Amino acid sequence: MNRTFKTKMGLLALTGSMLLSPAIPVLAGPTDIIDPNAKGSVSIHKYDSTAMTEDGVDFSQGVFQNNGKDDAKAEKTLEDYVIKGVEFSYIKVGDIHTDSKAGSIQVLYDIPTDLERILGLQNQRGNHRYTSDELNKALRDKLLQTYDNGQNEIERYFHHNPNGKAMPLTDENGFTSVSGLDLGLYLVVETKVPANVEESCMPFFLSLPMTDVEGDNWFYDVNIYPKNQTDIPDLDKKVKQHDDDGKLPYKDIATVSEGDKVDYIFISRLPKISSSATYLTKYDFIDKMVKGLDYNRDEVIYFYDKSTDAQANNTEAAVATFRKGEDFTVSYDTSDPNYNSMMVRPTQQGLDKMNPELQTKYMVVSYSATVRSDNLPVLGDEGNPNDVRLEWKRTNMLEQDELEDRSKVYTFGLNIQKNFAGDDGVATDVEFVLQNKSDGHYITAKQEAPGKYWVTDGTKGKQESEGTVFSPNAQGKLVIDGLEADTYVLTEISTSNGYNLLKEPMTITINSTVDNLIPSKTTLYDIKDMESNPHKQLIETPGERASATVDTSATNMSTSTTVRGTSSEHSRVDMEILNSKGFKLPQTGGMGTVFFTLTGCGAALLGTVVAVNHFRKKKEDEE
């Protein structure tokens, strides 16, 4: 059984169902008998039990009336918890009869044989008539069964009956009513609910007219105060730079180099599903990313019991897996000049699996993208946003609900000016290699123009010889775009003739931009919160701005202009590298050669004299 007996019984009590006249003796006074020419009415006041519980409102049995009569106290106390947009429908299923036994008159209701069969009633009287107690018990027992054999079966019976009629949707006060009804036994079903309702009100019988529990008299205008439990799905988009061992965590933001593979996930906890009236009929993800990233078209959907497994996309813990083409489809759109987009849509087969077996599970759409190695990725604080929108709908929702979230990837660059202490240095003779010290690999890149490079870090060189050799243009300008926020070592391996190489490599550290992203929550619990909802749209607030150091000293980061014509601050690390001339040595040939030759000969002669004197002195000492 998917819901406990206790939960079901609580819902039955909350909905105010089984509003039938009790089996009591009926007096014969003029106000105590049914007027066959009268008409009845039904007024429904709809409330949100989940929001009431969260605010500590006691709506248990006995606190508010639940007897079919108007309850002004309940309406005043619960005015902040009304639910707008709920539809109730009704159908007359039988007439009211009286049966006289041993001097007392018993109220009986007849019902159609197909409904009698669904409720499991045995027609022991032979006339298909039953007391309110018998009908109440049969309906309660039916609703306590599993989904397919309980509430769904009652709702299917109603929807297949052509005589069913709908009441107006509940208004901004959670109120709806219908009047001019013929007297008799009615079956009432909640047929439309807004997005946040996850426990549809259980079907109930209603007698027009009815008597109160004291049996004082019949009344024809019935007030009902049913309550719904509410629940909404959520949406969270996460990103990380791809790593083969899977140790990197998913976050709202990531920093990447051009050419990198980036892993994305959408996480959405499915709402509760009580019956076919609350089945999901649409659960589409529309994703949009800037042209600086390309989809790798490798989408898979996983379902998890635990949030922690979903946040890590721990596929070993998945309780179900959807495959593209079978359980969901993906369509791509590359026609927009600035964005790529895709739609992930469950097929009917996928929806059938989600309803209701996967209710409240964490649904994770997993896919990857590659950062392009050209001028399309945006450098700096503006980042490369990737938005996702969830469009979802239940069976009886009039309009779809939407949720939004965003993740961003950031990439940066180096803006190097090469200068010389003299005016005869040739900048194009200078060569550098760049190593990502954090990851231990050498940067590979492709050259767009003299002094202009885009990183292509899809293949990461482990040896210096596998890295790209970078050279400035004739004006000494060197730009390397597409670097993730990490620590780098820039080494000068060649310089202009007559100038010294740098004594040591330079250490460059880039600290990433960190923006704060809060997903939207378009549907909250009660009318009060919905009207003052600060989260109807995605909220993005600026956090830490990008920064950089060179050899531990803070340095400026310049602004860049994106391909979309906008400005992005803190895009490139600004650096000036100055080469000084080396010490001058005498040139070969001329007097320099003569001087060195004479000096060499003199030194040799002096050495010979010293050796001869040393030999002579040693011989004299021996004699």
Coordinates of C-alpha atoms in Angstrom, one line a residue, residues 293-602:
L293 CA 29.4 25.8 -25.4
D294 CA 28.2 22.9 -27.6
Y295 CA 26.0 20.0 -26.5
N296 CA 27.7 16.6 -26.7
R297 CA 24.2 15.0 -27.1
D298 CA 24.8 12.3 -24.5
E299 CA 21.8 12.8 -22.2
V300 CA 20.7 10.2 -19.7
I301 CA 18.0 10.5 -16.9
Y302 CA 18.5 8.9 -13.5
F303 CA 16.1 8.7 -10.5
Y304 CA 17.3 8.6 -6.9
D305 CA 15.8 8.0 -3.4
K306 CA 18.2 10.4 -1.7
S307 CA 19.0 14.0 -2.4
T308 CA 22.7 13.4 -1.6
D309 CA 22.9 10.8 -4.4
A310 CA 21.1 13.1 -6.8
Q311 CA 23.4 16.0 -6.0
A312 CA 26.4 13.9 -6.7
N313 CA 24.7 12.0 -9.6
N314 CA 25.8 8.8 -8.0
T315 CA 24.6 6.5 -10.8
E316 CA 25.4 3.4 -8.8
A317 CA 22.6 4.4 -6.4
A318 CA 20.0 5.1 -9.1
V319 CA 16.7 3.3 -8.6
A320 CA 15.7 3.8 -12.3
T321 CA 17.3 4.9 -15.5
F322 CA 15.7 6.4 -18.6
R323 CA 17.3 6.0 -22.0
K324 CA 17.0 8.5 -24.8
G325 CA 14.6 7.4 -27.5
E326 CA 12.7 5.1 -25.3
D327 CA 11.7 6.9 -22.1
F328 CA 12.4 10.4 -23.3
T329 CA 13.3 12.4 -26.4
V330 CA 15.7 15.3 -27.0
S331 CA 15.4 17.9 -29.7
Y332 CA 18.1 20.5 -30.4
D333 CA 17.9 24.0 -31.8
T334 CA 21.0 25.9 -33.1
S335 CA 19.2 28.5 -35.2
D336 CA 19.7 31.4 -32.7
P337 CA 22.9 33.3 -33.4
N338 CA 23.7 33.6 -29.6
Y339 CA 22.4 30.4 -28.0
N340 CA 22.1 26.7 -28.4
S341 CA 19.0 25.0 -26.9
M342 CA 17.5 21.6 -26.3
M343 CA 14.3 20.2 -25.0
V344 CA 14.2 17.0 -22.9
R345 CA 10.7 15.5 -22.9
P346 CA 9.5 12.2 -21.3
T347 CA 7.6 10.0 -23.7
Q348 CA 4.3 8.5 -22.7
Q349 CA 6.2 5.4 -21.7
G350 CA 8.4 7.6 -19.4
L351 CA 5.4 9.4 -17.9
D352 CA 3.7 6.0 -17.3
K353 CA 6.7 5.0 -15.3
M354 CA 6.8 8.3 -13.4
N355 CA 3.0 8.0 -12.5
P356 CA 3.0 7.1 -9.7
E357 CA 5.9 4.7 -9.1
L358 CA 8.6 7.4 -9.2
Q359 CA 6.7 10.1 -7.3
T360 CA 8.8 12.1 -4.8
K361 CA 12.0 10.6 -6.4
Y362 CA 14.8 12.9 -7.4
M363 CA 15.0 13.1 -11.2
V364 CA 18.4 13.9 -12.6
V365 CA 19.0 14.8 -16.3
S366 CA 22.7 14.3 -16.9
Y367 CA 24.6 15.6 -20.0
S368 CA 27.8 17.2 -21.0
A369 CA 29.0 20.1 -23.2
T370 CA 32.3 21.2 -24.6
V371 CA 33.7 24.7 -24.3
R372 CA 34.5 26.0 -27.8
S373 CA 38.0 27.0 -28.7
D374 CA 37.2 30.2 -30.5
N375 CA 36.1 33.7 -29.6
L376 CA 32.6 32.8 -28.6
P377 CA 33.1 31.9 -24.9
V378 CA 32.7 35.0 -22.7
L379 CA 35.7 36.0 -20.5
G380 CA 35.4 37.4 -17.1
D381 CA 32.5 38.3 -14.7
E382 CA 29.7 38.1 -17.2
G383 CA 30.4 34.4 -17.6
N384 CA 28.7 31.8 -19.8
P385 CA 25.2 31.2 -18.4
N386 CA 23.2 28.1 -19.0
D387 CA 19.5 28.4 -18.2
V388 CA 16.9 25.7 -17.7
R389 CA 13.2 25.9 -17.5
L390 CA 10.9 23.1 -16.2
E391 CA 7.4 23.1 -17.8
W392 CA 5.1 20.7 -16.0
K393 CA 1.5 19.9 -15.7
R394 CA -0.9 17.5 -14.0
T395 CA -3.9 15.7 -15.5
N396 CA -6.4 18.3 -14.3
M397 CA -4.3 21.5 -14.4
L398 CA -5.7 24.2 -16.7
E399 CA -2.3 25.8 -17.2
Q400 CA 1.3 24.6 -16.9
D401 CA 3.5 25.6 -14.1
E402 CA 7.1 26.7 -14.7
L403 CA 10.4 26.7 -12.7
E404 CA 13.7 28.2 -13.7
D405 CA 17.3 27.9 -12.7
R406 CA 20.8 28.7 -14.0
S407 CA 24.4 27.6 -13.8
K408 CA 27.4 29.5 -15.1
V409 CA 30.9 28.7 -16.3
Y410 CA 33.7 31.3 -16.2
T411 CA 36.8 31.5 -18.2
F412 CA 39.6 34.1 -18.3
G413 CA 42.7 35.2 -20.2
L414 CA 46.2 36.7 -20.1
N415 CA 47.0 40.2 -21.5
I416 CA 50.8 40.4 -21.7
Q417 CA 52.8 43.3 -23.0
K418 CA 56.4 42.4 -23.8
N419 CA 58.9 45.3 -23.6
F420 CA 62.7 45.7 -23.8
A421 CA 65.1 48.0 -21.9
G422 CA 66.6 49.1 -25.2
D423 CA 64.9 50.0 -28.5
D424 CA 66.4 47.2 -30.5
G425 CA 64.5 44.1 -29.1
V426 CA 62.5 42.0 -31.5
A427 CA 59.3 40.9 -29.7
T428 CA 58.5 38.1 -32.2
D429 CA 61.8 36.3 -31.2
V430 CA 60.4 35.9 -27.6
E431 CA 58.8 32.5 -26.7
F432 CA 56.9 31.3 -23.7
V433 CA 55.4 28.1 -22.4
L434 CA 52.5 28.1 -19.9
Q435 CA 51.9 25.4 -17.4
N436 CA 48.7 25.0 -15.3
K437 CA 50.4 24.4 -12.0
S438 CA 47.2 23.4 -10.3
D439 CA 46.6 20.5 -12.7
G440 CA 50.2 19.9 -13.7
H441 CA 49.7 20.1 -17.5
Y442 CA 51.0 22.4 -20.2
I443 CA 48.6 24.6 -22.0
T444 CA 47.8 23.9 -25.6
A445 CA 46.3 26.5 -27.9
K446 CA 45.7 27.5 -31.4
Q447 CA 46.8 30.8 -33.0
E448 CA 44.2 33.1 -34.4
A449 CA 46.5 35.9 -35.4
P450 CA 50.1 37.0 -34.4
G451 CA 50.1 37.3 -30.6
K452 CA 46.5 36.0 -30.2
Y453 CA 45.8 32.5 -29.0
W454 CA 42.8 30.4 -27.9
V455 CA 43.3 27.6 -25.5
T456 CA 42.4 24.1 -26.7
D457 CA 42.8 22.2 -23.5
G458 CA 40.9 19.1 -24.6
T459 CA 44.2 17.4 -24.8
K460 CA 46.5 18.3 -21.9
G461 CA 50.2 18.1 -22.4
K462 CA 52.1 16.5 -19.5
Q463 CA 55.6 17.5 -20.9
E464 CA 56.9 20.9 -21.8
S465 CA 57.4 19.7 -25.3
E466 CA 53.7 18.9 -25.6
G467 CA 52.6 22.5 -24.7
T468 CA 52.1 25.3 -27.2
V469 CA 55.0 27.8 -27.6
F470 CA 53.5 31.3 -27.4
S471 CA 55.0 34.4 -29.1
P472 CA 54.0 38.1 -29.0
N473 CA 53.2 40.0 -32.1
A474 CA 55.6 42.7 -33.5
Q475 CA 54.3 45.2 -31.0
G476 CA 55.0 42.9 -28.1
K477 CA 51.3 42.0 -27.5
L478 CA 50.5 38.5 -26.3
V479 CA 46.9 37.5 -25.5
I480 CA 46.0 34.0 -24.3
D481 CA 42.2 33.5 -23.9
G482 CA 40.2 30.6 -22.4
L483 CA 42.0 29.8 -19.1
E484 CA 40.2 28.5 -16.1
A485 CA 40.7 30.1 -12.7
D486 CA 43.9 28.3 -11.5
T487 CA 47.5 28.9 -10.7
Y488 CA 49.9 29.0 -13.7
V489 CA 53.6 29.2 -14.3
L490 CA 54.8 31.3 -17.3
T491 CA 58.3 30.5 -18.4
E492 CA 60.3 32.5 -21.0
I493 CA 62.3 30.0 -23.1
S494 CA 63.7 32.4 -25.7
T495 CA 64.2 36.1 -26.1
S496 CA 65.6 38.7 -28.5
N497 CA 69.3 38.7 -29.3
G498 CA 71.3 40.7 -26.8
Y499 CA 68.8 40.4 -24.0
N500 CA 68.7 38.2 -21.0
L501 CA 66.0 35.6 -20.3
L502 CA 64.0 36.2 -17.2
K503 CA 65.8 34.9 -14.1
E504 CA 62.7 32.9 -12.9
P505 CA 59.3 31.8 -14.2
M506 CA 56.3 33.9 -13.2
T507 CA 53.5 32.5 -11.1
I508 CA 50.1 33.7 -12.0
T509 CA 47.0 33.0 -9.9
I510 CA 43.4 33.7 -11.2
N511 CA 40.5 33.6 -8.7
S512 CA 37.1 33.0 -10.3
T513 CA 34.0 35.1 -10.2
V514 CA 31.4 33.7 -7.8
D515 CA 27.8 34.7 -8.4
N516 CA 24.9 33.5 -6.3
L517 CA 22.0 31.8 -8.1
I518 CA 18.7 30.9 -6.4
P519 CA 16.2 28.9 -8.5
S520 CA 12.6 30.2 -8.9
K521 CA 9.7 28.8 -6.9
T522 CA 6.6 29.9 -8.9
T523 CA 4.0 28.0 -6.9
L524 CA 4.0 28.2 -3.1
Y525 CA 1.5 26.8 -0.6
D526 CA -1.2 29.3 0.2
I527 CA -2.7 32.4 -1.4
K528 CA -0.8 34.6 1.1
D529 CA 2.6 33.3 0.1
M530 CA 1.8 33.2 -3.6
E531 CA 0.9 36.9 -3.6
S532 CA 4.1 37.9 -1.9
N533 CA 6.4 35.3 -3.4
P534 CA 9.9 36.7 -3.8
H535 CA 11.0 33.7 -5.8
K536 CA 8.7 33.9 -8.8
Q537 CA 11.7 34.4 -11.0
L538 CA 15.3 33.1 -10.8
I539 CA 17.4 35.4 -8.5
E540 CA 21.0 36.1 -9.4
T541 CA 23.1 38.3 -7.2
P542 CA 26.7 39.3 -7.7
G543 CA 29.2 37.7 -5.4
E544 CA 33.0 37.8 -5.4
R545 CA 34.5 39.4 -8.5
A546 CA 37.4 37.8 -10.3
S547 CA 40.9 38.7 -9.2
A548 CA 44.5 37.8 -10.0
T549 CA 48.1 38.0 -8.6
V550 CA 51.5 37.8 -10.3
D551 CA 54.2 36.4 -8.0
T552 CA 51.8 37.0 -5.1
S553 CA 51.3 40.7 -5.9
A554 CA 47.8 41.8 -6.9
T555 CA 47.4 42.9 -10.5
N556 CA 44.8 44.5 -12.6
M557 CA 42.3 42.5 -14.7
S558 CA 41.0 44.4 -17.8
T559 CA 37.5 44.5 -19.3
S560 CA 36.7 42.7 -22.6
T561 CA 34.0 43.1 -25.2
T562 CA 32.0 39.9 -25.9
V563 CA 30.9 38.7 -29.3
R564 CA 27.4 39.9 -28.3
G565 CA 28.6 43.5 -27.9
T566 CA 28.5 43.6 -24.1
S567 CA 31.3 44.4 -21.7
S568 CA 32.6 41.9 -19.2
E569 CA 34.8 43.1 -16.4
H570 CA 37.8 41.2 -14.9
S571 CA 38.4 39.3 -18.1
R572 CA 42.2 39.2 -18.6
V573 CA 45.2 39.4 -16.2
D574 CA 47.2 42.5 -17.3
M575 CA 51.0 41.9 -17.2
E576 CA 54.2 43.7 -18.5
I577 CA 57.3 41.7 -19.0
L578 CA 60.6 43.7 -19.4
N579 CA 63.8 42.2 -20.7
S580 CA 67.1 43.9 -20.0
K581 CA 70.3 43.6 -22.1
G582 CA 73.0 41.2 -21.0
F583 CA 76.7 42.1 -20.3
K584 CA 78.8 42.9 -23.4
L585 CA 81.9 40.8 -24.2
P586 CA 84.7 41.8 -26.6
Q587 CA 84.1 40.9 -30.1
T588 CA 86.3 38.4 -31.9
G589 CA 89.2 39.5 -34.4
G590 CA 91.4 42.8 -34.5
M591 CA 93.2 44.0 -31.4
G592 CA 91.0 41.9 -29.2
T593 CA 92.6 38.8 -30.8
V594 CA 96.1 40.1 -30.5
F595 CA 95.5 41.0 -26.8
F596 CA 94.2 37.6 -26.0
T597 CA 97.0 35.9 -27.9
L598 CA 99.8 37.9 -26.2
T599 CA 98.2 37.4 -22.8
G600 CA 98.0 33.7 -23.5
C601 CA 101.7 33.4 -24.6
G602 CA 102.9 35.5 -21.6

